[in-house]
Coordinates of C-alpha atoms and ligand atoms in Angstrom, one line a residue:
X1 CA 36.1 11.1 5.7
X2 CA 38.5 9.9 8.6
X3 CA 38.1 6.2 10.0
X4 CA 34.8 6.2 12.0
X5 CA 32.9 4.0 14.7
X6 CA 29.4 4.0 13.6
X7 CA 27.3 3.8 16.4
X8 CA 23.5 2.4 16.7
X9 CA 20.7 5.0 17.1
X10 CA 18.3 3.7 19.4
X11 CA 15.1 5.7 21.3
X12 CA 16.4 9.1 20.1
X13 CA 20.3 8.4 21.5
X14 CA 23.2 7.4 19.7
X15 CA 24.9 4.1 21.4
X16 CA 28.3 2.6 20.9
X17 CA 27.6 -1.2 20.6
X18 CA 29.1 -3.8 23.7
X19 CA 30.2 -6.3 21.8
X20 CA 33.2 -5.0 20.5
X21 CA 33.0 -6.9 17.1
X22 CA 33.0 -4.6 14.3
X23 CA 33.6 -5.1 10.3
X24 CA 35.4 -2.9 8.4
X25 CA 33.9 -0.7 5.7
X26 CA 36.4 0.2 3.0
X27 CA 36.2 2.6 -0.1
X28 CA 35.4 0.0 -3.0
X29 CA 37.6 2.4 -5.5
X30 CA 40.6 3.5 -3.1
X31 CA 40.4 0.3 -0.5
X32 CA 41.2 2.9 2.2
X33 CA 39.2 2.1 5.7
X34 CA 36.8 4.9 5.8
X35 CA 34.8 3.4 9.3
X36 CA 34.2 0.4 11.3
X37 CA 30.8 -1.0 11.5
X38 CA 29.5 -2.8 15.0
X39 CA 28.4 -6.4 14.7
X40 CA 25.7 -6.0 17.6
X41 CA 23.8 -8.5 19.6
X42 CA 20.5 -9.6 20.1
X43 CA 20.2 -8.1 23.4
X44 CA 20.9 -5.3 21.7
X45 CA 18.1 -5.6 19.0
X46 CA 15.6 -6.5 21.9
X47 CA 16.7 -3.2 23.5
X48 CA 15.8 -1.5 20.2
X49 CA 12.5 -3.1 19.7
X50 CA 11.0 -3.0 23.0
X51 CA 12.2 0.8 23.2
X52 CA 10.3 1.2 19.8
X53 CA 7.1 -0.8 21.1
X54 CA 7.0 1.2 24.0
X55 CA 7.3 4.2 21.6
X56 CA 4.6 3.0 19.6
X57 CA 1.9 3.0 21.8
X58 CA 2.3 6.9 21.3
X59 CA 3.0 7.6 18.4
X60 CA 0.2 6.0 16.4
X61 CA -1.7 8.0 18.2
X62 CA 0.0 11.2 16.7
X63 CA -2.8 12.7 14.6
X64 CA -1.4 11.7 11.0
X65 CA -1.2 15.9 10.4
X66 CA 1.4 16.1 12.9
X67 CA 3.3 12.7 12.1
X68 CA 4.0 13.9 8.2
X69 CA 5.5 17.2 9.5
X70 CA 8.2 15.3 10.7
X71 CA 9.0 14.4 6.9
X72 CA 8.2 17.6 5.9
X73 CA 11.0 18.8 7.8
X74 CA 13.1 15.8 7.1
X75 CA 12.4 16.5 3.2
X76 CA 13.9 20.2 4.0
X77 CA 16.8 18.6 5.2
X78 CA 17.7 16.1 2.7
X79 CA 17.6 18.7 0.4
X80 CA 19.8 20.9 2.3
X81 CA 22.1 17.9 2.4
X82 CA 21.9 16.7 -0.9
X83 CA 25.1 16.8 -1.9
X84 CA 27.2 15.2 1.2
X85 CA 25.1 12.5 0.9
X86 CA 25.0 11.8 -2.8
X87 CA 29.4 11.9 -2.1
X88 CA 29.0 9.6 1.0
X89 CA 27.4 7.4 -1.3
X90 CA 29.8 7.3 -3.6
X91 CA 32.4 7.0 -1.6
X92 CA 31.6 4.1 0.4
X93 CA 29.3 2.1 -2.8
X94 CA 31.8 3.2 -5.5
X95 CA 28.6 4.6 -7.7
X96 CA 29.2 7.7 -9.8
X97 CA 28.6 10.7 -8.2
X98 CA 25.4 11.6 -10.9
X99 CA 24.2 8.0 -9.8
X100 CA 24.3 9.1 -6.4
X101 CA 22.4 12.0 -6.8
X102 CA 19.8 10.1 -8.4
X103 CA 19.3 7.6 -5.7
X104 CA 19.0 10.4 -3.4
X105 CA 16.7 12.1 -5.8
X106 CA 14.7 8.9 -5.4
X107 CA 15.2 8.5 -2.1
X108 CA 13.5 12.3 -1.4
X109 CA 10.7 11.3 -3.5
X110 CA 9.3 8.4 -1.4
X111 CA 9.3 11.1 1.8
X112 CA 7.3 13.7 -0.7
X113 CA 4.8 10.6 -1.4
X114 CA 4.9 9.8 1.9
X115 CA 3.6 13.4 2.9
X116 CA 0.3 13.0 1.3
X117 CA -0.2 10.1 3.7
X118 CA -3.6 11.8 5.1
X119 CA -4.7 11.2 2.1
X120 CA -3.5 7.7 1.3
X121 CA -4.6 6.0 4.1
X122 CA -8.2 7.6 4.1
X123 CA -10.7 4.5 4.7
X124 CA -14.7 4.0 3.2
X125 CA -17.5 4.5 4.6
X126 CA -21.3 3.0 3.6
X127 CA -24.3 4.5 4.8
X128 CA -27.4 3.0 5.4
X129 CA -26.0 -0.8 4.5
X130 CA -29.1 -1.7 6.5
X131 CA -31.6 0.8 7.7
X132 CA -30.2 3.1 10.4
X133 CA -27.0 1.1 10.1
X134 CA -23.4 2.5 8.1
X135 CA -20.3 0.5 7.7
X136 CA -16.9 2.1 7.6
X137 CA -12.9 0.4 6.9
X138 CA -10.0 2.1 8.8
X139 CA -6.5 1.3 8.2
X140 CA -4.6 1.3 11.6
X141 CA -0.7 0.9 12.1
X142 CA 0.6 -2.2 13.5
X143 CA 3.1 -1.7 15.5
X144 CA 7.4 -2.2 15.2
X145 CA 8.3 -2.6 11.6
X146 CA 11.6 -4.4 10.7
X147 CA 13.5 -2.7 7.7
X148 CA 16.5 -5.3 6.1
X149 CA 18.5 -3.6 2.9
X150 CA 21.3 -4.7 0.2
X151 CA 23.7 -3.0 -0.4
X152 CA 23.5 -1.7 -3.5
X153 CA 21.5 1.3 -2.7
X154 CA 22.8 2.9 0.4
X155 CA 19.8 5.0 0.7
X156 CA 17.0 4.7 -1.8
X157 CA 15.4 1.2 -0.6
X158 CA 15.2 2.3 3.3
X159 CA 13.0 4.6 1.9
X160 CA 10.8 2.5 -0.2
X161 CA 9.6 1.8 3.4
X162 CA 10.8 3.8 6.3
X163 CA 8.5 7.3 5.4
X164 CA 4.9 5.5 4.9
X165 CA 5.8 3.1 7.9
X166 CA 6.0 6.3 10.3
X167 CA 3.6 8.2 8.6
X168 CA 0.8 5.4 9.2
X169 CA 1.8 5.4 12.9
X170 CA 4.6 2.5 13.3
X171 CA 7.7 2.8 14.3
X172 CA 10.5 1.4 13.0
X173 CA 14.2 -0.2 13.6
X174 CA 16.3 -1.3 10.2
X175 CA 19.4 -3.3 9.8
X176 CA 21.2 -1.8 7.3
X177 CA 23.6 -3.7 5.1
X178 CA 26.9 -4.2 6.6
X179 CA 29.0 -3.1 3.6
X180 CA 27.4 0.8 3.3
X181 CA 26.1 1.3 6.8
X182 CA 27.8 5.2 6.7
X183 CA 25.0 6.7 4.5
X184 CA 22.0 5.8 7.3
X185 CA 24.5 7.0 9.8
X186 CA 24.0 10.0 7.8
X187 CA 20.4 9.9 7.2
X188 CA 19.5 9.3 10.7
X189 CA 21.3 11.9 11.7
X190 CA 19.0 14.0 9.9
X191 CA 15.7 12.2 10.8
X192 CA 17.6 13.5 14.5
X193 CA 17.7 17.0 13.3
X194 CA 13.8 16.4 12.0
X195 CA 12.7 15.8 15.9
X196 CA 11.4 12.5 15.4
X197 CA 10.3 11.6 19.2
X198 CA 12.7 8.7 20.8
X199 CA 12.3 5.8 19.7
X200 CA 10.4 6.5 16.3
X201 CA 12.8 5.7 13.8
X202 CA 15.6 3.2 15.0
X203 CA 18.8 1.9 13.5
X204 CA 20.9 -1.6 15.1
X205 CA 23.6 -2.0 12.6
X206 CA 25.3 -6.3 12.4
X207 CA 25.0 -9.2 10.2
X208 CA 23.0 -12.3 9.7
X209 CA 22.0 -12.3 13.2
X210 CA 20.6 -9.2 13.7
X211 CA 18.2 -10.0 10.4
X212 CA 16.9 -13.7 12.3
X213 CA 16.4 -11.4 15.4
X214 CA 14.0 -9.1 13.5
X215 CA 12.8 -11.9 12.3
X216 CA 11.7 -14.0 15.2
X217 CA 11.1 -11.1 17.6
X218 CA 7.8 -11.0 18.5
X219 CA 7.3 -7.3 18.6
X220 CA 7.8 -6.8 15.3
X221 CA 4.9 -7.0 13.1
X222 CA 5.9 -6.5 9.7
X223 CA 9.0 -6.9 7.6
X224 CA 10.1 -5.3 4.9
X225 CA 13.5 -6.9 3.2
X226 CA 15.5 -6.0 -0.4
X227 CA 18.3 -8.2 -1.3
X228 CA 19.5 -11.5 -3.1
X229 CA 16.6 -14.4 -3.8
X230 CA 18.4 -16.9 -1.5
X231 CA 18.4 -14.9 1.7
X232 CA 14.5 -13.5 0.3
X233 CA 13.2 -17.0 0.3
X234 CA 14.6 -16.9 4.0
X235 CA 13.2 -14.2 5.2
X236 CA 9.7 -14.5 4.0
X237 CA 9.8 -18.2 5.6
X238 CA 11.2 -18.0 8.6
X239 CA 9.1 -14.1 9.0
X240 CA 5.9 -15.4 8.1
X241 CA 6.6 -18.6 10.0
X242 CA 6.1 -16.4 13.0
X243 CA 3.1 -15.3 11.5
X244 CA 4.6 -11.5 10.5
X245 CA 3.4 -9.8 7.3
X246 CA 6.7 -10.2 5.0
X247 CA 7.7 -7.7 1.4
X248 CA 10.7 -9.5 0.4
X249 CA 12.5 -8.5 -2.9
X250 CA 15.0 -10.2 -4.5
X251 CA 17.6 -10.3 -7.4
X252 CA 16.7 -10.2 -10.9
X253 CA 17.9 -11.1 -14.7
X254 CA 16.3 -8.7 -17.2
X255 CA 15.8 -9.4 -20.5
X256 CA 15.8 -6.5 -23.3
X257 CA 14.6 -7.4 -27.0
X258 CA 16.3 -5.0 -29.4
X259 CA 14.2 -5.1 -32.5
X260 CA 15.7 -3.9 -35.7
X261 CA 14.0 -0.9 -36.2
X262 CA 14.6 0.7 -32.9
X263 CA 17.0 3.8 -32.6
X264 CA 20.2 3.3 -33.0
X265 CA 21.8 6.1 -30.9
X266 CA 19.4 6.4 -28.9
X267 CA 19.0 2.4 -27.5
X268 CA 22.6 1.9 -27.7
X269 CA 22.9 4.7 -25.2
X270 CA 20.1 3.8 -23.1
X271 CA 21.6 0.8 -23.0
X272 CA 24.6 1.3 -22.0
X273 CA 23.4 3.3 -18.9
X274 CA 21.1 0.2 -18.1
X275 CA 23.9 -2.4 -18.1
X276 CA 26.7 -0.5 -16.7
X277 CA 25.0 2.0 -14.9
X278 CA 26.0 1.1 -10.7
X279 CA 28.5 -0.8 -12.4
X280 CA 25.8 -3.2 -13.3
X281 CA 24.6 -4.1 -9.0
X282 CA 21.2 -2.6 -9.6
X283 CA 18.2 -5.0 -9.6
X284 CA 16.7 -3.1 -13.0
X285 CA 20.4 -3.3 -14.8
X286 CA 19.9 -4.3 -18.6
X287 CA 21.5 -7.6 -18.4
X288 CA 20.9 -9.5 -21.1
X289 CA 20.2 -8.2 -24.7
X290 CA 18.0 -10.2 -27.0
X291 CA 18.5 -9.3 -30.6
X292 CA 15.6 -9.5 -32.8
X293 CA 16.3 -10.5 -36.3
X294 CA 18.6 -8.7 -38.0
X295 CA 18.8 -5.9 -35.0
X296 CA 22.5 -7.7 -33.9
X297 CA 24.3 -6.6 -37.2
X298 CA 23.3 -3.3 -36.5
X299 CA 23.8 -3.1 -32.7
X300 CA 26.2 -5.3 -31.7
X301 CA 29.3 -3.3 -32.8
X302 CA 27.7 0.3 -31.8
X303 CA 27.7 -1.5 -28.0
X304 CA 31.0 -2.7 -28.8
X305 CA 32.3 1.0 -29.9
X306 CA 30.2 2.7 -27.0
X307 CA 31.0 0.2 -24.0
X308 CA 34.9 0.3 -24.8
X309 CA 35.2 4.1 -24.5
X310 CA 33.0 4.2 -21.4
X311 CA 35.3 5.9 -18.4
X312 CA 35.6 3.5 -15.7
X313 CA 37.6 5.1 -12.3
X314 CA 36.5 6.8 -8.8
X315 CA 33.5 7.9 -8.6
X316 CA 33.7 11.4 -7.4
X317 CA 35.8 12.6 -10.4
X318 CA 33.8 14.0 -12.7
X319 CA 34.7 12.6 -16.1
X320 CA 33.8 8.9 -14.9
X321 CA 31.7 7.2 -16.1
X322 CA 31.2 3.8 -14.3
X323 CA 32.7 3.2 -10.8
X324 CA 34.6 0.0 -9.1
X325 CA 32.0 -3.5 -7.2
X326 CA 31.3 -3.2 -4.3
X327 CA 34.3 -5.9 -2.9
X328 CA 37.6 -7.5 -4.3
X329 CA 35.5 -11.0 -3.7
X330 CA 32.7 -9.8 -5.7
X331 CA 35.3 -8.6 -8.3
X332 CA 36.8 -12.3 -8.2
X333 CA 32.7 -13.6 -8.4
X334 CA 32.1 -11.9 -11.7
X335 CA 35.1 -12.5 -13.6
X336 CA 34.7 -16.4 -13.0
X337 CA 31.4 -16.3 -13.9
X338 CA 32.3 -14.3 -17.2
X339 CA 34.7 -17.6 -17.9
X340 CA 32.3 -19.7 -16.9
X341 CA 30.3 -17.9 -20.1
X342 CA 33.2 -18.3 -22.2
X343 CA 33.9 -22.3 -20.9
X344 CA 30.2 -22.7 -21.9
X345 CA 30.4 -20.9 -25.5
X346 CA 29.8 -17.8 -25.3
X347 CA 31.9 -14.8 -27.6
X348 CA 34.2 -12.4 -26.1
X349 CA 33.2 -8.9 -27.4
X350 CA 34.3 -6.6 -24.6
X351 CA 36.8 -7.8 -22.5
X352 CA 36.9 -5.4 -19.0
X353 CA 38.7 -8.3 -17.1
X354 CA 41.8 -7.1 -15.6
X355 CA 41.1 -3.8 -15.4
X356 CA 43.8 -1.5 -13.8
X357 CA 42.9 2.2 -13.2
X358 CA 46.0 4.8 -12.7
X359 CA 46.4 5.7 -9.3
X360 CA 43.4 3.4 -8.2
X361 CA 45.4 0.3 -8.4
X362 CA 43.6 -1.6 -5.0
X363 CA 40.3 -0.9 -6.1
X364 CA 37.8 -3.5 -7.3
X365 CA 37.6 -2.6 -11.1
X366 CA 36.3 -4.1 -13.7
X367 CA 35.7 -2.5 -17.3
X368 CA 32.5 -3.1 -19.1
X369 CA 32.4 -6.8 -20.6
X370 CA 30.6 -7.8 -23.4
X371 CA 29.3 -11.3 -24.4
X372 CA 28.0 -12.1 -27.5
X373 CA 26.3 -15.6 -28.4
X374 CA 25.5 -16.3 -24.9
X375 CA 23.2 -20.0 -24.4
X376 CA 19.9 -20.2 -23.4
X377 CA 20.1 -21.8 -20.6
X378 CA 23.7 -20.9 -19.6
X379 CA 25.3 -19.1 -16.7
X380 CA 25.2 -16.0 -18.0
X381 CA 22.2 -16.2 -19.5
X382 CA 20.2 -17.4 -16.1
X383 CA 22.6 -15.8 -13.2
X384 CA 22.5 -12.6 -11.7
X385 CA 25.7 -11.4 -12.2
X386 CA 25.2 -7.7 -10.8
X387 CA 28.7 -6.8 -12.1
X388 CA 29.3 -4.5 -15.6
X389 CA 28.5 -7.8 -17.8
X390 CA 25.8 -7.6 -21.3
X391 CA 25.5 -10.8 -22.4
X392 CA 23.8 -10.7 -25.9
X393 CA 21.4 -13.6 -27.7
X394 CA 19.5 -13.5 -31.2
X395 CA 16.2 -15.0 -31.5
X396 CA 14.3 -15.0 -35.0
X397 CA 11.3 -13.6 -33.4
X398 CA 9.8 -11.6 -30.3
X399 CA 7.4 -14.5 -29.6
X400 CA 10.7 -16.6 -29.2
X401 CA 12.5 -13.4 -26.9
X402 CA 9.0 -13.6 -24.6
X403 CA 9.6 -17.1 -24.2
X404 CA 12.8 -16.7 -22.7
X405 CA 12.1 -14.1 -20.6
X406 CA 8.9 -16.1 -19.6
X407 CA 10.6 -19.1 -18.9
X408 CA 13.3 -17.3 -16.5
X409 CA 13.1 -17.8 -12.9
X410 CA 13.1 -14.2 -12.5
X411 CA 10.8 -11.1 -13.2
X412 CA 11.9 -8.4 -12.1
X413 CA 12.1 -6.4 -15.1
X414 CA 11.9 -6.9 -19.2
X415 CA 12.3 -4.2 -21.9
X416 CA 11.7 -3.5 -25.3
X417 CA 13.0 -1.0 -27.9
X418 CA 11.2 -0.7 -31.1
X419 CA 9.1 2.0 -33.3
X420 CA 6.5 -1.5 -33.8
X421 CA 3.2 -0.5 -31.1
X422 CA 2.0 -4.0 -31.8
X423 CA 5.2 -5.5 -30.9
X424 CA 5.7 -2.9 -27.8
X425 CA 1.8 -3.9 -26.9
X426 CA 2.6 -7.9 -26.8
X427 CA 5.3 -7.7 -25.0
X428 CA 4.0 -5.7 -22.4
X429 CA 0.7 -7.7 -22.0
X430 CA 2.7 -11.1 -22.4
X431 CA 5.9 -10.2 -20.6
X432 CA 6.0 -12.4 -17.3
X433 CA 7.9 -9.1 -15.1
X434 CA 6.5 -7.2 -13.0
X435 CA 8.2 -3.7 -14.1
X436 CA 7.8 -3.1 -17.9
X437 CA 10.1 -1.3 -19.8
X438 CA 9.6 0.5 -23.5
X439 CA 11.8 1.9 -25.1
X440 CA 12.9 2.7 -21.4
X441 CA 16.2 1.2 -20.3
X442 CA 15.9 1.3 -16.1
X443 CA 12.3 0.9 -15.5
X444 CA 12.1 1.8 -12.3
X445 CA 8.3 2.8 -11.1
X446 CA 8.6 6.4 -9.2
X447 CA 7.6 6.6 -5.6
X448 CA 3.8 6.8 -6.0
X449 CA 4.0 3.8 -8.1
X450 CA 4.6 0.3 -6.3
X451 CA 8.4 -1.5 -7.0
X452 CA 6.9 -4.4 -8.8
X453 CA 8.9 -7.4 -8.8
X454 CA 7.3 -11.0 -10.1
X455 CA 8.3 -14.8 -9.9
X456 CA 11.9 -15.0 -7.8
X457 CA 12.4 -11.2 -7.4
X458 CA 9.6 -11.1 -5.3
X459 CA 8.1 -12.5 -2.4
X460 CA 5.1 -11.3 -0.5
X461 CA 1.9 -9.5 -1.9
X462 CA 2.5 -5.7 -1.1
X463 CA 5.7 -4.1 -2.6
X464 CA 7.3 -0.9 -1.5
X465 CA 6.7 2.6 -2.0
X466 CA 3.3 4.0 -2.8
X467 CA -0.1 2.9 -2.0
X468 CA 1.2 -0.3 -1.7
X469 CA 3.4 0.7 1.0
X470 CA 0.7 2.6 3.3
X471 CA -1.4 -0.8 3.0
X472 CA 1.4 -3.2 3.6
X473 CA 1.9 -0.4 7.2
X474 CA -1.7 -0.9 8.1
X475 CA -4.4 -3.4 8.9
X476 CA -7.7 -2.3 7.9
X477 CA -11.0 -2.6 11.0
X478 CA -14.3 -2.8 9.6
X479 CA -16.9 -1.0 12.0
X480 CA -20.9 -1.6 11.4
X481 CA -22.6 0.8 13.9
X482 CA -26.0 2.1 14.6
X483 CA -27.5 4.7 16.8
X484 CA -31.3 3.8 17.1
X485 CA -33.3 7.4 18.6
X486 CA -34.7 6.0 20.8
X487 CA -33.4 2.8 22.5
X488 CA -35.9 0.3 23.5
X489 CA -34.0 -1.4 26.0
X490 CA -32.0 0.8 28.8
X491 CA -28.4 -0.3 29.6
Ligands
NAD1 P1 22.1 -9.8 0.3 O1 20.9 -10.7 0.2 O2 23.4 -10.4 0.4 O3 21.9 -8.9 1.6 C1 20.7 -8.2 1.9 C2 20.6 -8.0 3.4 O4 20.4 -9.3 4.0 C3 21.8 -7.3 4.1 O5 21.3 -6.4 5.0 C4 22.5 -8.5 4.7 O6 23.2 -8.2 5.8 C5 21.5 -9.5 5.0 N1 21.9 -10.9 4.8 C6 22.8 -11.4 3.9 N2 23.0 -12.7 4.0 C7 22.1 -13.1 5.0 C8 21.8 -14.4 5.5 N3 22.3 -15.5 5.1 N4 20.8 -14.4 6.5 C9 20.2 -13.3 6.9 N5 20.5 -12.1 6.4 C10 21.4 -12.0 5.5 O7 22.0 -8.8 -0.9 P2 23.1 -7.7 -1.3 O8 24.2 -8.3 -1.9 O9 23.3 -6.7 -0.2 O10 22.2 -6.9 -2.4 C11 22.2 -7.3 -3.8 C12 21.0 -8.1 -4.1 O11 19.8 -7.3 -3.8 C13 20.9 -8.4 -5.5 O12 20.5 -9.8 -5.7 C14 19.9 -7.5 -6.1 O13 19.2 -7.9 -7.2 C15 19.0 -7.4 -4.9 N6 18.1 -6.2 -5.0 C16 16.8 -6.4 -5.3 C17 16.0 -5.3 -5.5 C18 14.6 -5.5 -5.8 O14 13.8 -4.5 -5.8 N7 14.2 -6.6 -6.2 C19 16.5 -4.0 -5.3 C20 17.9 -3.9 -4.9 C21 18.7 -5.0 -4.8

């Protein structure tokens, strides 16, 4: 890939940032430099926003036929450049390149949703509420939308937001994370190629104080954020402190009940996917496994057999299986937190701590880690780890396993694998998460289904993609009108 200056994109132009800070963003599985990201300013956000304000005022009023063709086109061209940006993915995130593809996959989706936006955002209309008088509810866009994501998904969560935000007439200027920023280098590029008009669709790469800025600018109306529970809880405070509509999604700890007389092959292999899958930094990863009754005898040494052959290594080659963390602090995070585990009681089963891949020796590895006997209550148990880590508990019964979950401070996501409906039908009606999971490992809601995160995970009332995206881009008006014949009084 070459080292690269990433530049901000900002009213249809590509601009080097002034300040002359920039960050480095490394391969997670080689270490090698691949560009350097700019830590820009605030003037440089107000620049962005004011441009996309001023852009604004024409673009929502685009007819919505003309605004989707944009993603029509842009949909062409993600497809055309599916595979470069499924490897730039990998290579700067560390995911699998099959991973990659699937964020993209998912990614792609939310612009074909996103097309039907005509559609979506259609109002209602009452005639006759009184006589010779009908009432009608429009949605209308409301103005600059700030986009903040994590890093975990170089591409996908932009997406959650960016296509219904333009395709209900706002305009838009995200921040993304500092550690992948290459991929929406990429993508914007393409949105370039698409012909969005200047200023449409905006990207001012930094830190911490580029995300206050969005926050506290007053030209931006709405805010839509993905990332840890800490810096959630900070956003939807300080944004809604200034009186903006906030969607702010946080980190997670999902529960999965195993119940004895689920399928062995099968579950064991979903699960293996769920925990380890991005290396275990995905908000839906499987990260704690609940063993019903006498369901650990039977599955605790298939995980044990299937997580120690799994093929940890770089990304791009094809026989790999699960990919480095994102950084060699984040490395240094999980292992302590796996001793922490251990200091507090738990079992080593899989031990993926000091892992050192041939010919990858500076990357941030570690193998898939196991831990069985974990306590309630405990670090692993209660903390996102968002590293390749299962901890696994037994409970006597699923009432007992719902009760957990339920008394997390996340909710996120819980799962269950079983052949028992009744079982499968409690937990889904009692289960306090907001994406349900049977017999489903990753339950992640498609595009035209909102990303439905409860309790800590989530802050706000609308999530992304969906319906609930086109309503969280628009405020609805309410008009009552009549048109008496003949007027009585002449104005
Ligand atoms: P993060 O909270 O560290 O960063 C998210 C964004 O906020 C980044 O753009 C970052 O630059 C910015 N940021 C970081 N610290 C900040 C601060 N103190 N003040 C202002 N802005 C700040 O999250 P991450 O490590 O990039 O991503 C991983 C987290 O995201 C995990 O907790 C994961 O569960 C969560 N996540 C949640 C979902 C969901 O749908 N609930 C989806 C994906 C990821």
């Amino acid at each position: 890939m070459g080292e690269e200056i990433l530049m901000n994109y900002i009213y249809g132009k590509w601009v080097q940032s002034s300040t002359g800070k920039f960050r480095d963003v490394p391969n997670p599985a080689t270490a090698e430099i691949l560009a350097k990201v700019p830590v820009s300013s605030l003037a440089e956000l107000d620049e962005a926003v004011q441009l996309a304000h001023k852009a604004f005022q024409e673009w929502s009023k685009v007819p919505v036929t003309q605004r989707i063709q944009y993603l029509f086109k842009l949909k062409e061209l993600l497809e055309a450049n599916f595979e470069g940006l499924a490897r730039c993915i990998t290579e700067e995130h560390g995911k699998i390149l099959d991973e990659s593809r699937g964020e993209m996959r998912r990614a792609i989706e939310n612009v074909e949703v996103a097309c039907g936006t005509p559609s979506l955002m259609m109002g209602d209309v009452v005639e006759d509420i009184a006589p010779g008088i009908d009432e009608m509810m429009i949605r209308q866009p409301l103005g600059v939308a700030g986009i903040i994501s994590p890093f975990n998904f170089p591409a996908m969560i932009a997406f959650w937001f960016i296509p219904y935000a333009v395709a209900t007439g706002n305009t838009v200027v995200i921040k993304p994370s500092s550690r992948v920023p290459i991929t929406m280098v990429r993508l914007f590029r393409l949105m370039e190629e698409a012909g969005f008009p200047a200023g449409v669709v905006n990207v001012v790469n930094g830190g911490s104080e580029i995300v206050n800025g969005i926050l506290d600018h007053p030209l931006i109306k709405t805010i839509s954020f993905v990332g840890s529970t800490e810096v959630a809880m900070h956003v939807y405070s300080r944004g809604t402190a200034h009186g903006k509509r906030v969607s702010a999604a946080g980190g997670a700890k999902n529960p999965v009940l195993i119940l004895p007389d689920a399928d062995v092959d099968t579950t064991t292999s979903i699960m293996m996917d769920s925990a380890f899958g991005c290396s275990g930094q995905r908000c839906l990863a499987a990260s704690t496994a609940i063993m019903i009754g006498e369901a650990d005898k039977i599955f605790i040494p298939k995980f044990a057999e299937a997580a120690s052959k799994r093929v940890t290594g770089y990304g791009i080659k094809p026989e790999v299986q699960m990919g480095p963390v994102i950084t060699p602090d984040d490395k240094k995070r999980i292992e302590g937190l796996i001793q922490q585990g251990l200091d507090e009681g738990a079992e080593m089963l899989v031990d993926g701590r000091n892992a050192i891949i041939p010919g990858y020796e500076n990357g941030n590895f570690i193998k898939p880690t196991i831990l069985t006997d974990t306590p309630v209550g405990g670090i692993i148990a209660t903390t996102e780890v968002f590293g390749p880590v299962l901890g696994i508990m037994h409970c006597k019964t699923v009432e007992e396993a719902i009760k957990i979950l339920n008394d997390g401070t996340y909710g996120n996501m819980g799962s269950i694998f079983t052949h028992d409906g009744s079982a499968a039908r409690k937990f889904r009606n009692e289960a306090d998460a907001g994406n349900i999971g049977i017999n489903i490992g990753v339950a992640a809601p498609m595009a035209f289904f909102p990303f439905s995160g409860w309790k800590n995970s989530f802050f706000g009332d609308l999530h992304g993609q969906g319906k609930h995206a086109i309503e969280f881009f628009t405020q609805t008006k309410v008009i009552i009108e009549r048109w008496p014949k003949n007027w009585t009084r002449k104005f």
